[in-house]
Amino acid sequence: MSKVRSLSLTSRIMVGMVLGVVVGFIFQAILAGEDDFLIPLGLFSLPIKAFFVDGIFHVGGQIFIASLKMLVVPLVFVSLVCGTCSLSDPKKLGRLGGKSILLYLATTAIAITVAITLALLVNPGEGINLPSDANYSAKEAPTLAQVIIGMFPTNPIDAMASGNMLQVIVFALLFGVAMALSGKAGKRVASVFEDLNTVILKLVTLLMNIAPYGVFFLMAKLFTTIDLKLITSLALYFGVVVFALLFHGFVNYSLLLKLFTGLNPVTFLKKMKNACLFAFSTSSSSATMPITLETANKKLGAHNSVASFTVPLGATINMDGTAIMQGVATVFISQVFAVDLTISDYLMVILTATLASVGTAGVPGVGLIMLAMVLNQVGLPVEGIAIIIGVDRLLDMTRTAVNVTGDCMVTCVVAKSEGEFDEDVFNDPNAAKDLEDYHKSIN
């Protein structure tokens, strides 16, 4: 037990993830073809599915996700207010916003271009027979005008309660600017927010102690219930999406980081390991945001005045992983339905998906809504989504890790360009090696 506790947080999460996968596969083998399996325990029997999968694993995993999501709104609001009010020049917000949005849109366009190119080379949809019962009902996506109007909250408290991150970000920016311009009164309020920020970061550390257990529960349930036969039948599609995600995460981000900052991509990727593990296990950029912010600030060296703005914005509008899925899925579905797309159609896909990453920001089920928009744009049947939706859960985990990596890459680029970046922290291999090391007093 002492040896397990001496492991780093990353190592313990890896152990939890591997054990969860192994237990999931074992339970799936036991439950094959059966509604449940009873373990005899003397006078009574213990049902595996009801007690473990739908009970302990489900409850434990959901508590872990809920505990992370609980932190998102207070962390983003307080951190963003602190960062904004500390800016000596409020006009700097305009530059931060412009650079961040431009970079996020650029990486999304690159991501979907790479995905379409790889899919056209591999042709994953050839020879796939369309299931006769394929059916998918697409929800209507909001227009860009509706999203822009909806960014400004009529009730900031309601925006926080409902988790509308675009509205929370806008209100936090305005509140922070007002504090910076309020003289002594603003400074007094700012000191309160700085204390709140310290307390919230301490709460992040407290909750990290349950992370390995939460990851175990999530992995165990997923790999007990996932349809392995479906993954096998869609292996080529699955493989192309995964390869495109890894290529974008390791190659494209590394090239952009080196080009714009001159920083070492290997160092960057090593320090992203912890955040990527969380993103992979939770499948949610928002739930991972507390860890992403800590990584950008304490491990990578981006000052809080920049990271507190770019990370929440990225978690809301950065859709690189989703764009890759859309690119491959568009080619795959067009081949399944034997519909030939022209070069102009593919350019339209790139443009639509890139702009939709902002236009559908904050909408539940955003990935499939964006894909429905893209398919409609080039005349492909939306019902094709039903073919790939079965394997989307596992792919969602990988693309969330890519999105989080992109958030931190853009944060580093913007912080470096604004002179708000500490290269000593970035180059220090022991800088906040793990989140629990940063708050040593917790032990």
XYZ file of C-alpha atoms in Angstrom:
443
model
C 0.000 0.000 0.000
C 2.828 2.413 0.835
C 4.434 1.687 -2.548
C 1.157 2.496 -4.330
C 0.837 5.787 -2.436
C 4.420 6.713 -3.324
C 3.597 6.559 -7.034
C 2.987 9.843 -8.829
C -0.581 10.869 -9.616
C -0.038 10.096 -13.296
C 1.234 6.585 -12.495
C -1.700 5.891 -10.182
C -4.151 7.054 -12.843
C -2.462 4.758 -15.365
C -2.761 1.837 -12.925
C -6.451 2.620 -12.388
C -7.039 2.859 -16.132
C -5.308 -0.442 -16.948
C -7.058 -2.279 -14.098
C -10.391 -0.858 -15.223
C -9.862 -2.071 -18.792
C -8.841 -5.553 -17.592
C -11.814 -5.857 -15.210
C -14.145 -4.595 -17.954
C -12.953 -7.213 -20.431
C -13.263 -9.969 -17.797
C -16.821 -8.934 -16.918
C -17.755 -8.657 -20.592
C -16.502 -12.212 -21.172
C -18.482 -13.467 -18.163
C -21.654 -11.647 -19.233
C -21.405 -12.677 -22.920
C -24.902 -13.572 -24.110
C -26.424 -13.239 -20.618
C -28.487 -10.502 -18.990
C -26.551 -10.976 -15.751
C -24.325 -13.451 -13.941
C -24.801 -14.416 -10.299
C -21.801 -15.011 -8.054
C -22.838 -17.526 -5.360
C -21.973 -16.307 -1.864
C -23.422 -18.894 0.502
C -26.982 -17.883 1.360
C -27.291 -15.309 -1.422
C -25.921 -14.512 -4.889
C -24.252 -11.313 -6.102
C -25.279 -10.129 -9.618
C -22.268 -8.802 -11.548
C -24.113 -6.401 -13.846
C -26.610 -5.045 -11.328
C -24.195 -4.762 -8.405
C -20.872 -3.888 -10.071
C -21.482 -2.457 -13.563
C -24.757 -0.584 -12.997
C -24.040 -0.096 -9.307
C -20.510 0.520 -8.005
C -18.864 1.327 -11.359
C -21.662 3.617 -12.528
C -22.055 5.466 -9.211
C -18.300 5.798 -8.625
C -17.635 7.049 -12.154
C -20.472 9.563 -12.094
C -19.379 10.914 -8.702
C -15.887 11.452 -10.124
C -17.238 13.281 -13.201
C -19.632 15.345 -11.074
C -16.837 16.343 -8.679
C -14.768 17.663 -11.577
C -17.675 19.470 -13.227
C -18.527 21.002 -9.853
C -15.281 22.969 -10.048
C -15.617 24.255 -13.600
C -17.834 27.317 -13.154
C -16.269 28.661 -9.917
C -12.738 27.956 -11.178
C -13.278 29.604 -14.559
C -15.134 32.593 -13.143
C -12.755 33.331 -10.261
C -9.585 32.595 -12.255
C -10.728 34.682 -15.226
C -11.732 37.615 -13.009
C -8.319 37.466 -11.281
C -6.491 37.314 -14.593
C -8.497 40.116 -16.190
C -8.273 42.566 -13.297
C -4.498 42.027 -13.125
C -4.008 43.244 -16.708
C -2.320 46.615 -16.723
C -3.852 47.354 -20.137
C -7.526 46.329 -20.548
C -7.078 46.684 -24.337
C -4.888 43.606 -24.087
C -8.075 41.534 -23.839
C -8.861 42.369 -27.449
C -5.487 41.052 -28.582
C -5.832 37.922 -26.445
C -9.286 37.212 -27.822
C -8.295 37.851 -31.431
C -5.174 35.689 -31.300
C -6.892 32.877 -29.420
C -9.942 32.611 -31.679
C -7.805 32.861 -34.833
C -5.483 30.091 -33.641
C -8.349 27.844 -32.551
C -10.067 28.245 -35.927
C -6.781 27.645 -37.774
C -6.016 24.421 -35.901
C -9.578 23.203 -36.521
C -9.228 23.847 -40.270
C -5.881 22.009 -40.300
C -7.380 19.100 -38.342
C -10.292 18.487 -40.704
C -8.055 18.898 -43.769
C -5.702 16.214 -42.461
C -8.671 13.964 -41.639
C -10.233 14.241 -45.098
C -6.874 13.661 -46.801
C -6.162 10.511 -44.777
C -9.700 9.199 -45.286
C -9.470 9.670 -49.061
C -6.160 7.779 -49.102
C -7.479 4.845 -47.049
C -11.135 4.744 -48.271
C -12.600 3.307 -45.029
C -16.187 3.148 -46.344
C -15.652 0.943 -49.371
C -17.325 -2.448 -49.123
C -19.454 -1.515 -46.078
C -23.117 -2.511 -46.382
C -25.580 -0.002 -44.972
C -27.682 -1.447 -42.104
C -31.359 -1.453 -43.044
C -32.391 -0.084 -39.647
C -29.953 2.855 -39.698
C -31.731 5.849 -38.219
C -30.611 9.117 -36.644
C -32.640 12.185 -35.803
C -30.549 15.356 -36.070
C -31.181 18.256 -33.716
C -31.335 21.727 -35.149
C -28.152 23.723 -34.637
C -28.307 27.393 -33.638
C -27.193 30.022 -36.128
C -23.991 31.985 -35.556
C -26.100 35.104 -34.908
C -28.049 33.277 -32.187
C -24.820 32.128 -30.549
C -23.336 35.657 -30.562
C -26.510 37.079 -28.995
C -26.580 34.220 -26.504
C -23.022 34.972 -25.364
C -24.291 37.933 -23.330
C -26.147 36.793 -20.201
C -29.392 38.396 -19.112
C -28.913 36.657 -15.754
C -25.276 35.816 -14.853
C -26.355 33.641 -11.918
C -28.568 31.583 -14.214
C -25.679 31.258 -16.670
C -23.485 29.848 -13.903
C -26.228 27.526 -12.683
C -26.859 26.137 -16.172
C -23.127 25.921 -17.006
C -23.321 28.210 -20.058
C -19.585 28.768 -20.337
C -19.658 31.420 -23.071
C -21.911 33.586 -20.921
C -19.782 32.929 -17.821
C -16.629 33.911 -19.745
C -18.173 37.165 -21.034
C -19.488 38.158 -17.594
C -16.164 37.320 -15.907
C -14.266 39.462 -18.451
C -16.590 42.431 -17.964
C -16.486 42.047 -14.178
C -12.683 41.824 -14.197
C -12.324 44.947 -16.371
C -14.705 46.841 -14.076
C -12.623 45.810 -11.060
C -9.424 46.981 -12.755
C -10.998 50.396 -13.400
C -12.529 50.814 -9.922
C -9.454 51.997 -8.033
C -9.218 51.123 -4.328
C -12.622 49.413 -4.278
C -11.531 47.172 -7.144
C -8.293 46.294 -5.344
C -10.179 45.286 -2.199
C -12.501 43.014 -4.189
C -9.508 41.670 -6.146
C -7.819 40.548 -2.917
C -10.953 38.563 -2.034
C -10.937 36.889 -5.445
C -7.239 36.013 -5.099
C -8.011 34.270 -1.804
C -10.959 32.480 -3.418
C -8.691 31.342 -6.239
C -6.234 29.846 -3.737
C -9.043 27.984 -1.951
C -10.477 26.620 -5.208
C -7.046 25.367 -6.310
C -6.742 23.625 -2.940
C -10.118 21.986 -3.604
C -8.805 20.790 -6.988
C -5.952 19.061 -5.186
C -8.300 17.452 -2.677
C -10.423 15.972 -5.449
C -7.376 14.669 -7.312
C -6.997 12.051 -4.601
C -10.053 10.197 -5.924
C -8.941 10.417 -9.570
C -7.360 6.931 -9.859
C -10.508 5.345 -8.418
C -12.789 7.412 -10.642
C -10.786 6.457 -13.736
C -10.969 2.788 -12.731
C -14.775 2.927 -12.399
C -15.198 4.716 -15.743
C -12.929 2.316 -17.636
C -14.399 -0.790 -16.013
C -17.966 0.162 -16.960
C -17.035 1.277 -20.480
C -15.155 -1.893 -21.388
C -17.843 -4.090 -19.837
C -20.574 -2.527 -21.979
C -18.743 -1.531 -25.194
C -19.653 -3.534 -28.314
C -16.342 -5.012 -29.476
C -17.970 -6.632 -32.529
C -19.074 -3.205 -33.744
C -15.519 -1.856 -33.412
C -14.265 -4.859 -35.412
C -16.755 -4.252 -38.221
C -15.831 -0.562 -38.341
C -12.126 -1.187 -37.708
C -10.894 0.757 -40.744
C -13.001 3.828 -39.925
C -11.973 3.565 -36.273
C -8.292 3.219 -37.185
C -8.275 6.197 -39.571
C -9.884 8.473 -36.957
C -7.426 7.373 -34.250
C -4.410 7.793 -36.562
C -5.583 11.257 -37.648
C -6.100 12.271 -34.006
C -2.619 11.069 -33.009
C -1.035 12.728 -36.059
C -2.712 16.030 -35.268
C -1.891 15.807 -31.565
C 1.760 14.845 -31.929
C 2.837 16.288 -35.295
C 0.676 19.304 -36.117
C 0.675 20.741 -32.597
C 4.419 20.175 -32.266
C 5.117 21.970 -35.555
C 2.874 24.915 -34.639
C 4.412 25.208 -31.168
C 7.949 25.143 -32.575
C 7.070 27.569 -35.370
C 5.391 30.221 -33.203
C 7.342 29.905 -29.941
C 10.563 27.972 -30.554
C 9.732 25.833 -27.504
C 10.641 22.140 -27.336
C 7.584 20.076 -28.418
C 8.866 16.976 -26.589
C 8.921 18.869 -23.289
C 5.434 20.186 -24.010
C 3.995 16.739 -24.748
C 5.606 15.199 -21.656
C 3.999 17.827 -19.440
C 0.618 17.258 -21.089
C 0.525 13.610 -20.001
C -1.502 14.154 -16.831
C -4.117 16.399 -18.438
C -4.479 14.044 -21.409
C -5.107 11.075 -19.112
C -7.894 12.983 -17.380
C -9.349 14.093 -20.714
C -9.246 10.525 -22.042
C -10.986 9.082 -18.988
C -13.674 11.787 -18.655
C -14.368 12.476 -22.376
C -15.094 16.075 -21.386
C -12.955 19.168 -21.965
C -15.065 21.017 -19.405
C -14.608 18.374 -16.704
C -10.862 18.358 -17.410
C -10.598 22.159 -17.292
C -9.328 22.401 -13.679
C -6.418 20.101 -14.559
C -5.837 21.857 -17.899
C -5.576 25.242 -16.181
C -3.133 23.893 -13.588
C -1.058 22.289 -16.349
C -0.904 25.453 -18.456
C -0.029 27.619 -15.471
C 2.107 25.468 -13.173
C 3.781 23.057 -15.595
C 3.994 24.911 -18.905
C 4.648 28.408 -17.536
C 1.774 30.410 -19.078
C 0.796 33.238 -16.736
C -2.672 33.065 -15.227
C -3.704 36.320 -16.926
C -3.518 34.458 -20.262
C -4.274 30.844 -19.287
C -7.433 31.813 -17.396
C -8.760 33.259 -20.659
C -7.499 30.893 -23.369
C -8.184 27.569 -21.598
C -11.911 28.161 -20.837
C -12.344 29.619 -24.328
C -10.617 26.593 -25.847
C -12.711 24.150 -23.831
C -15.764 25.880 -25.288
C -14.876 26.457 -28.968
C -11.810 24.297 -29.722
C -13.182 21.311 -31.678
C -10.091 19.858 -33.356
C -10.845 16.283 -32.292
C -14.473 16.609 -33.323
C -13.437 18.153 -36.662
C -11.221 15.137 -37.357
C -14.110 12.784 -36.654
C -16.318 14.843 -38.980
C -13.774 14.790 -41.798
C -13.291 11.020 -41.692
C -17.029 10.395 -41.105
C -17.989 12.531 -44.114
C -15.724 10.536 -46.434
C -16.802 7.255 -44.808
C -20.543 7.973 -45.120
C -20.190 9.224 -48.696
C -18.465 5.960 -49.633
C -21.024 3.825 -47.785
C -23.861 5.513 -49.676
C -21.834 5.595 -52.940
C -22.072 9.390 -53.223
C -19.180 11.074 -55.023
C -18.072 14.364 -53.489
C -16.195 16.990 -55.482
C -13.238 19.092 -54.348
C -15.607 22.016 -53.799
C -17.732 19.771 -51.567
C -14.704 18.934 -49.419
C -13.746 22.614 -49.208
C -17.304 23.327 -48.077
C -16.939 20.624 -45.408
C -13.736 22.266 -44.126
C -15.335 25.723 -44.032
C -18.602 24.540 -42.452
C -16.915 22.471 -39.739
C -14.456 25.252 -38.886
C -17.125 27.933 -38.511
C -19.517 25.529 -36.787
C -16.939 24.964 -34.046
C -17.801 28.475 -32.841
C -21.427 28.503 -33.971
C -22.362 25.418 -31.945
C -20.154 26.144 -28.938
C -21.709 25.079 -25.663
C -24.529 23.093 -27.294
C -25.085 19.599 -25.794
C -24.090 16.777 -28.161
C -22.141 19.329 -30.180
C -20.094 16.755 -32.129
C -23.066 14.997 -33.700
C -24.917 18.296 -34.291
C -21.888 19.637 -36.158
C -21.617 16.414 -38.164
C -25.315 16.647 -39.127
C -24.712 20.220 -40.335
C -21.733 19.109 -42.414
C -23.591 16.182 -43.983
C -26.568 18.381 -44.870
C -24.239 20.941 -46.416
C -22.915 18.428 -48.989
C -26.144 16.517 -49.503
C -25.301 13.330 -47.578
C -28.012 11.490 -45.589
C -27.908 12.349 -41.883
C -29.026 8.768 -41.175
C -25.430 7.751 -41.875
C -24.523 8.959 -38.383
C -26.334 5.890 -37.019
C -23.644 3.677 -38.573
C -20.773 5.225 -36.622
C -22.513 6.303 -33.423
C -21.842 2.944 -31.753
C -18.058 3.441 -31.707
C -18.187 7.181 -31.053
C -17.896 6.823 -27.262
C -14.400 5.361 -27.419
C -13.290 7.814 -30.108
C -14.697 10.684 -28.029
C -12.201 9.850 -25.290
C -9.263 10.181 -27.676
C -10.437 13.355 -29.355
C -11.019 15.029 -25.969
C -7.354 14.398 -25.127
C -6.411 16.025 -28.464
C -8.657 19.024 -27.756
C -7.049 19.573 -24.341
C -3.581 19.384 -25.901
C -4.663 22.003 -28.438
C -5.972 24.268 -25.669
C -2.575 24.235 -23.959
C -0.640 24.651 -27.206
C -2.628 27.771 -28.113
C -2.222 29.036 -24.539
C 1.564 28.721 -24.815
C 1.630 30.503 -28.196
C -0.575 33.389 -27.029
C 1.246 33.744 -23.685
C 4.649 33.769 -25.422
C 3.511 36.419 -27.897
C 2.226 38.604 -25.051
C 5.365 38.249 -22.915
C 3.324 36.393 -20.294
C 5.268 33.133 -20.375
C 7.883 31.723 -17.975
C 10.352 29.593 -19.937
C 12.130 28.538 -16.743
C 8.958 26.806 -15.591
C 8.472 25.243 -19.019
C 12.015 23.869 -19.131
C 12.013 22.681 -15.507
C 11.190 18.932 -15.552
C 10.222 19.080 -11.865
C 7.887 22.083 -12.125
C 4.689 20.954 -10.414
C 5.552 17.374 -11.370
C 2.105 16.377 -10.189
C -0.784 18.381 -8.845
C -0.385 16.915 -5.365
C 3.263 18.039 -5.353
C 2.166 21.607 -6.006
C 0.029 21.585 -2.860
C 2.327 19.607 -0.562
C 0.422 20.681 2.509
C -2.414 18.376 1.510
C -0.302 15.427 2.614
